[in-house]
CSV table of C-alpha atoms in Angstrom, one decimal:
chain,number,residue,atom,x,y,z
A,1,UNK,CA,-12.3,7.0,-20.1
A,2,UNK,CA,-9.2,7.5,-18.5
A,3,UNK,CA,-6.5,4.6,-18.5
A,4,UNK,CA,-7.1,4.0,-14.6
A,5,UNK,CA,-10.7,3.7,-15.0
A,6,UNK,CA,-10.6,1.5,-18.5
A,7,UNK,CA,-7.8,-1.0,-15.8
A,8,UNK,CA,-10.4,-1.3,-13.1
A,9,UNK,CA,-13.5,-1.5,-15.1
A,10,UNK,CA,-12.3,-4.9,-16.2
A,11,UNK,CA,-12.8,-6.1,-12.5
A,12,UNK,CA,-10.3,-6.3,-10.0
A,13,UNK,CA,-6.7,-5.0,-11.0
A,14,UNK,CA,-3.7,-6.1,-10.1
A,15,UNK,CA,-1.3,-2.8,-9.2
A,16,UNK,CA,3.0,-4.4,-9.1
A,17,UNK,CA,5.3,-1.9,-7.9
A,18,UNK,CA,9.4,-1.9,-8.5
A,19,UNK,CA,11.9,1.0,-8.0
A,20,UNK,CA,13.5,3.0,-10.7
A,21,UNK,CA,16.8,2.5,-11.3
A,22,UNK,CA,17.1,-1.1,-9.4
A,23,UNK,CA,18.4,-3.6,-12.1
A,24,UNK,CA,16.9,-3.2,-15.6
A,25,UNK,CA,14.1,-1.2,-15.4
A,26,UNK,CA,12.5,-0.9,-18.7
A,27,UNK,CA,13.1,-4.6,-19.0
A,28,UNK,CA,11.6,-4.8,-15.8
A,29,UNK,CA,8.5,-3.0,-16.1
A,30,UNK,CA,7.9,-4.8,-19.6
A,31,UNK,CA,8.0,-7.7,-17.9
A,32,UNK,CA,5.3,-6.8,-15.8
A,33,UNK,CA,2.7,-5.9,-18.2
A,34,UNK,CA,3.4,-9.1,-20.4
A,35,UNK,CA,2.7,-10.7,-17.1
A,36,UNK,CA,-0.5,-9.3,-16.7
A,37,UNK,CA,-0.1,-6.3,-14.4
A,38,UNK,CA,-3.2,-4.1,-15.0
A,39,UNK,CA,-1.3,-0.7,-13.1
A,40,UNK,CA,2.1,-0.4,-13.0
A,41,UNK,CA,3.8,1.2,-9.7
A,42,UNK,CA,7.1,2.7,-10.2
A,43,UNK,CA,9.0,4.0,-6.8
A,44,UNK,CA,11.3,7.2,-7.0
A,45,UNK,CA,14.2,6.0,-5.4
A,46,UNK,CA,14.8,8.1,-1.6
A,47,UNK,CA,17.2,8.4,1.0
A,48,UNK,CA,14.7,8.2,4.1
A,49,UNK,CA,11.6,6.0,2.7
A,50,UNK,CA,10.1,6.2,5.9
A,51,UNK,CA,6.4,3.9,5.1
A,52,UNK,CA,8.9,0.9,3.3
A,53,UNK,CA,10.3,-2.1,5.1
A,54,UNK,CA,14.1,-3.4,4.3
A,55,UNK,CA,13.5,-4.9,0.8
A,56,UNK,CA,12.2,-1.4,-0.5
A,57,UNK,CA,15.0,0.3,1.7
A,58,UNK,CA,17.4,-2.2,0.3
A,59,UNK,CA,16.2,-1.0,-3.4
A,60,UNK,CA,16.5,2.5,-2.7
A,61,UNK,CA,19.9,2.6,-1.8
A,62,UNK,CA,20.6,0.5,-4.6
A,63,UNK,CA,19.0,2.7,-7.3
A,64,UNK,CA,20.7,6.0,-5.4
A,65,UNK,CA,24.1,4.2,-5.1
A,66,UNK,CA,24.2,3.5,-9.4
A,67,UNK,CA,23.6,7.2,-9.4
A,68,UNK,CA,19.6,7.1,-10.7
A,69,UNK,CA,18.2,10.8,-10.3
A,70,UNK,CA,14.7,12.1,-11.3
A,71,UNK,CA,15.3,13.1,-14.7
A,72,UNK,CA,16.2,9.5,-14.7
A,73,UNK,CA,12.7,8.5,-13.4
A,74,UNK,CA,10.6,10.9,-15.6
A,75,UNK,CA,13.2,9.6,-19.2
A,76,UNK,CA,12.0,5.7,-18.3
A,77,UNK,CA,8.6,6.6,-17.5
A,78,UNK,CA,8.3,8.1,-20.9
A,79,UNK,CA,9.7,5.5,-22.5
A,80,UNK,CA,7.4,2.7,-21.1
A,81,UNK,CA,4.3,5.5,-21.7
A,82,UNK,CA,5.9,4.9,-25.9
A,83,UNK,CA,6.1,1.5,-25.6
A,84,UNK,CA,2.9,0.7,-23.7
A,85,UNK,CA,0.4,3.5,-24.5
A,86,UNK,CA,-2.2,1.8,-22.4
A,87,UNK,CA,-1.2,1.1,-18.9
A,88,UNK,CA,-1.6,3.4,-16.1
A,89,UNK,CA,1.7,4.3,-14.7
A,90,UNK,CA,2.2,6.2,-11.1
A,91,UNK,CA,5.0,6.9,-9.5
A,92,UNK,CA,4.9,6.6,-5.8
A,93,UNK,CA,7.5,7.9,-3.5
A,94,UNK,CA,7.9,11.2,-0.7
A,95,UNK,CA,8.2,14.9,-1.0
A,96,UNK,CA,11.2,15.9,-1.3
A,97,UNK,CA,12.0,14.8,-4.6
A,98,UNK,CA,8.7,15.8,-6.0
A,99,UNK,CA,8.7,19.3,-5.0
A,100,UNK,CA,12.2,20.4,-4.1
A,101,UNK,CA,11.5,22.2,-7.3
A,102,UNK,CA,8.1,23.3,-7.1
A,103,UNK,CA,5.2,20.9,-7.2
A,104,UNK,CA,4.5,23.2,-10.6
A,105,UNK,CA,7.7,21.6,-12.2
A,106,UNK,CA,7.3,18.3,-11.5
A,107,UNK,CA,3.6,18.1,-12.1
A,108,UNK,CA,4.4,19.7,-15.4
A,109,UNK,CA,7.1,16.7,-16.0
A,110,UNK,CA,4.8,14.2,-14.9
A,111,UNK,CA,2.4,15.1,-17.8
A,112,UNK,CA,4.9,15.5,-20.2
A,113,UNK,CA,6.0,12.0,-19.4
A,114,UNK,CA,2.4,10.8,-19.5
A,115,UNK,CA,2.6,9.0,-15.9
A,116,UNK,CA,-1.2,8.9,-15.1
A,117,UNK,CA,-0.8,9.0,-11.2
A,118,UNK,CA,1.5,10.4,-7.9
A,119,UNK,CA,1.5,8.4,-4.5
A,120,UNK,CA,3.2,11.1,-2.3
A,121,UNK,CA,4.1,9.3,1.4
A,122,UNK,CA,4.6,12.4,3.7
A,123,UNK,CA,2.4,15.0,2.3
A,124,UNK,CA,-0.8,14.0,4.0
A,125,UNK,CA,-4.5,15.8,3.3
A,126,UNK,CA,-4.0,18.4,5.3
A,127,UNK,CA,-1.2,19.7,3.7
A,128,UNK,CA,-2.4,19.3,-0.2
A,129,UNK,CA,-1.2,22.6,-0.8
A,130,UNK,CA,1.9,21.9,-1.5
A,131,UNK,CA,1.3,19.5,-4.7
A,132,UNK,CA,-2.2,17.9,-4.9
A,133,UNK,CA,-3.5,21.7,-7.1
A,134,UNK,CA,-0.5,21.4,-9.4
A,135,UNK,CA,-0.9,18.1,-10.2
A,136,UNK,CA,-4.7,18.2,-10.9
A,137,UNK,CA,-3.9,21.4,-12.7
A,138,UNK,CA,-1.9,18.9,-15.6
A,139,UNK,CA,-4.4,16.1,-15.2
A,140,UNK,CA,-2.3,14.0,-12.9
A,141,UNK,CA,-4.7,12.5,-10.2
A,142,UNK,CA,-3.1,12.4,-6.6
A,143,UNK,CA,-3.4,9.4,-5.0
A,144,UNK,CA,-4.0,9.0,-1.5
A,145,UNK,CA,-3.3,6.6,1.7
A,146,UNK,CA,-6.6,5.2,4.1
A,147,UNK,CA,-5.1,3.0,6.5
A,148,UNK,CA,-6.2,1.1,9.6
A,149,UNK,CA,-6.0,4.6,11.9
A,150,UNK,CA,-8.0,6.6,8.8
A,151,UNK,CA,-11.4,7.3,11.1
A,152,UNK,CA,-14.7,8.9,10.2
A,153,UNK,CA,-13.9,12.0,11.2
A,154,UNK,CA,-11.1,12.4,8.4
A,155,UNK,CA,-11.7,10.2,5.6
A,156,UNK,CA,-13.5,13.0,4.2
A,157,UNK,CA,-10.2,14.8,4.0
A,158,UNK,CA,-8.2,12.0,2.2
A,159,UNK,CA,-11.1,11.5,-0.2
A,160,UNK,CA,-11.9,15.2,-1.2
A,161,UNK,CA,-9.2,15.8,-4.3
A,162,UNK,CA,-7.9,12.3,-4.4
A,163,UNK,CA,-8.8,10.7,-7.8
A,164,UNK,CA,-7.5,8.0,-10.2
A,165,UNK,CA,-7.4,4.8,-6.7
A,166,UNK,CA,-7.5,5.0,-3.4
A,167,UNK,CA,-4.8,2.8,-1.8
A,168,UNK,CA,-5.4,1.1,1.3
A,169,UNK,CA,-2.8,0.1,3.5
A,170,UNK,CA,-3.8,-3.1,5.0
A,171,UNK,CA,-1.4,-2.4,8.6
A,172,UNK,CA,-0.2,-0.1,10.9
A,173,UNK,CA,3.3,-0.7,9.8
A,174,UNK,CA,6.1,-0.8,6.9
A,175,UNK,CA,5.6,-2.2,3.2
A,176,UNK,CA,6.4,-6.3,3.3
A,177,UNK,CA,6.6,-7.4,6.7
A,178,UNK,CA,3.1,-8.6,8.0
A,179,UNK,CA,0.0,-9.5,6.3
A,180,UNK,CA,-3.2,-8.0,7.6
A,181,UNK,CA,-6.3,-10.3,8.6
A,182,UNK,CA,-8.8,-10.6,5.6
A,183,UNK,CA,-11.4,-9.8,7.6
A,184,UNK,CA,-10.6,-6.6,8.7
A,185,UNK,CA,-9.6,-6.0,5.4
A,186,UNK,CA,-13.7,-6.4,4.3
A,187,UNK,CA,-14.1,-4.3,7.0
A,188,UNK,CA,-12.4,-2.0,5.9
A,189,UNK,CA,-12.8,-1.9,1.7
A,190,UNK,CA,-16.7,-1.8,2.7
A,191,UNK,CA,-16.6,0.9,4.8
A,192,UNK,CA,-14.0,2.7,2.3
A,193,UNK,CA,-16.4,1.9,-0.8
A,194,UNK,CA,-19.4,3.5,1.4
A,195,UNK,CA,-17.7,6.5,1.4
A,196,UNK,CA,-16.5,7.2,-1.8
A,197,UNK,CA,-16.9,6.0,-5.3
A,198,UNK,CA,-13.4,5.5,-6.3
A,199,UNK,CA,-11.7,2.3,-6.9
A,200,UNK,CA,-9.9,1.1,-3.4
A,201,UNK,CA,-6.5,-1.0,-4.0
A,202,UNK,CA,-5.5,-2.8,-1.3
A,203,UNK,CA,-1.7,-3.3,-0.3
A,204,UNK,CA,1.0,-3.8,2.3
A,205,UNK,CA,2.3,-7.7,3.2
A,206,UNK,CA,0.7,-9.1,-0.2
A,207,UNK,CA,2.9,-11.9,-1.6
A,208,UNK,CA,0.9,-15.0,-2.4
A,209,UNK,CA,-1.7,-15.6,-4.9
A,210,UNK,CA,-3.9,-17.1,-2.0
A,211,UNK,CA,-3.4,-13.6,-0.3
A,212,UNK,CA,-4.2,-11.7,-3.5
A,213,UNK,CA,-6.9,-14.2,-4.9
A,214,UNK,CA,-8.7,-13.3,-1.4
A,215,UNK,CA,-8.7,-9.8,-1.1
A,216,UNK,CA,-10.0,-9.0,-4.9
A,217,UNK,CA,-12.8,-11.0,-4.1
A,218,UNK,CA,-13.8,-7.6,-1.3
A,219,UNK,CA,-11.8,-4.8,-3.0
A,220,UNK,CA,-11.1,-2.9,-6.6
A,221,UNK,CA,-7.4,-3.8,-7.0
A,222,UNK,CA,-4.6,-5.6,-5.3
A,223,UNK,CA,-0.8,-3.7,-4.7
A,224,UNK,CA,1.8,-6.0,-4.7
A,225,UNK,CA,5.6,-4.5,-4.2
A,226,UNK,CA,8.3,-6.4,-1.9
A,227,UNK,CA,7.8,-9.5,-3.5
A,228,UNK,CA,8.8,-7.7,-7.1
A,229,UNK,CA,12.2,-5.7,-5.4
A,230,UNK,CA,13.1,-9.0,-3.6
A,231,UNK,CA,12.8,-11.0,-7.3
A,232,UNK,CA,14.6,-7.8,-8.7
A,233,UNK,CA,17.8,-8.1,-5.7
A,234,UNK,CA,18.0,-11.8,-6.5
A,235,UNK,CA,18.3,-12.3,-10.2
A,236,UNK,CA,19.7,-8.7,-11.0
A,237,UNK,CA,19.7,-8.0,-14.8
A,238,UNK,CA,18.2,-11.5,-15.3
A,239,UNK,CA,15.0,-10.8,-12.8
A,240,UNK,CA,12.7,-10.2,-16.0
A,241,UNK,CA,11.5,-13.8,-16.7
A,242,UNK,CA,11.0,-14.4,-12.6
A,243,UNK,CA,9.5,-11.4,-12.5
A,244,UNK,CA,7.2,-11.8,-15.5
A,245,UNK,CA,6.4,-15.5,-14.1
A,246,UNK,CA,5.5,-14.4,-10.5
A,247,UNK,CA,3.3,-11.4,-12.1
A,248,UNK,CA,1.1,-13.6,-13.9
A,249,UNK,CA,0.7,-16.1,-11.0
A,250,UNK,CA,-0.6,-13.3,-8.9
A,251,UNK,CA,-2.5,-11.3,-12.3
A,252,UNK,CA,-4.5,-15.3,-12.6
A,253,UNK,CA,-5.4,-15.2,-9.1
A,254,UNK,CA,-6.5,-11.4,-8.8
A,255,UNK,CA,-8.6,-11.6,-12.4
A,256,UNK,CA,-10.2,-14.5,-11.8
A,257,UNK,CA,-11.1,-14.0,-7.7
A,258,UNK,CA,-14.5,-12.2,-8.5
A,259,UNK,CA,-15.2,-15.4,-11.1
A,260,UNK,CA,-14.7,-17.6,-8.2
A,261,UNK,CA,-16.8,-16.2,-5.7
């Protein structure tokens, strides 16, 4: 089994995303897994993160501004694959970066690196040409975006070559602002889970364990980011005990939501 499907076989996962190169970021992501983050989200710091609201903004511009570039990225993601051989990593962030090289090169870094997984903003199914073969050529499953606007007619096309999660995002709208109604969200991870059997992760507006506890009773996995880069701009080099606190009040709620159904 791969890692991603040994983290969501256990029931519902929680997914915690922070950018690389904001604040300590090996201490950082440590501090999420002894937390109890089930997928770890790691963001590849960009000038013009079009899909993320001002805390994710506010993080990029802080990674870019201490100089953090992607051989950066791909030297801390191997690093956390040494020290935590177990935990799917993906690194999530927009095209540029990731094929300003050729999507060969960095697919070919991302295995080397052993980062399980690729959340690529701007390059939608239509245009999967220009990364989604090169990274399922080194075994490194693209994963895409269903939102509220995904319709019938072309889910089809976000699900065919899409592997590892599918990642819903619960609004029409920017990482950490609004929360989506939980019943739409049903809506939603049914009819998502009807159409494919991937696990669906559910994120946008998560912060509470309330929030979190609610929607892994409907779906495969919970995405929590803002809250993390907002601990992370707070407390600075000191963010990892907050960070490992918050994690595991959200990882209770998310593990034991199916119990308590």
């Amino acid at each position: 089994m791969t890692r991603f499907a040994n983290a969501f076989a256990k029931g519902p996962a929680l997914v915690c995303f922070i950018t690389a190169g904001d604040g300590d970021t090996a201490s950082n992501l440590d501090a999420l897994v002894a937390g109890g983050a089930d997928v770890i989200e790691l963001g590849m710091p960009f000038t013009d993160p079009m899909a993320d609201g001002p805390a994710i903004q506010e993080a990029n511009l802080r990674a870019l501004a201490r100089g953090t570039r992607t051989a950066d990225i791909f030297r801390i993601a191997t690093e956390f694959r040494q020290r935590h051989p177990n935990v799917p990593l993906v690194l999530m962030g927009y095209a540029n970066p990731m094929t300003i090289r050729g999507p060969e090169w960095f697919a070919d870094e991302c295995a080397k690196a052993g980062v399980d997984g690729v959340i690529c903003v701007d390059i939608p199914s239509e245009e999967d040409a220009e990364l989604g073969p090169a990274l399922r050529e080194k075994g490194v499953s693209l994963i895409r975006l269903a939102t509220p606007t995904t319709d019938a007619a072309r889910l089809p096309a976000v699900l065919n070559g899409s592997s590892g999660f599918l990642y819903y995002v619960s609004v029409a709208g920017i990482t950490g602002m609004q929360q989506a109604a939980q019943g739409s969200i049903e809506e939603a991870v049914a009819r998502l889970k009807a159409a494919s059997d991937i696990p669906v992760a559910v994120g946008f507006g998560v912060r509470t364990p309330e929030q979190a506890a609610a929607i892994a009773k409907v779906a495969d996995g919970v995405v929590v980011g803002s809250a993390f880069v907002e601990i992370v701009k707070q407390h600075g080099d000191s963010a990892p005990g907050p960070l490992q606190d918050y994690t595991a009040s959200l990882a209770e709620a998310v593990h034991s939501a199916r119990i308590n159904a």
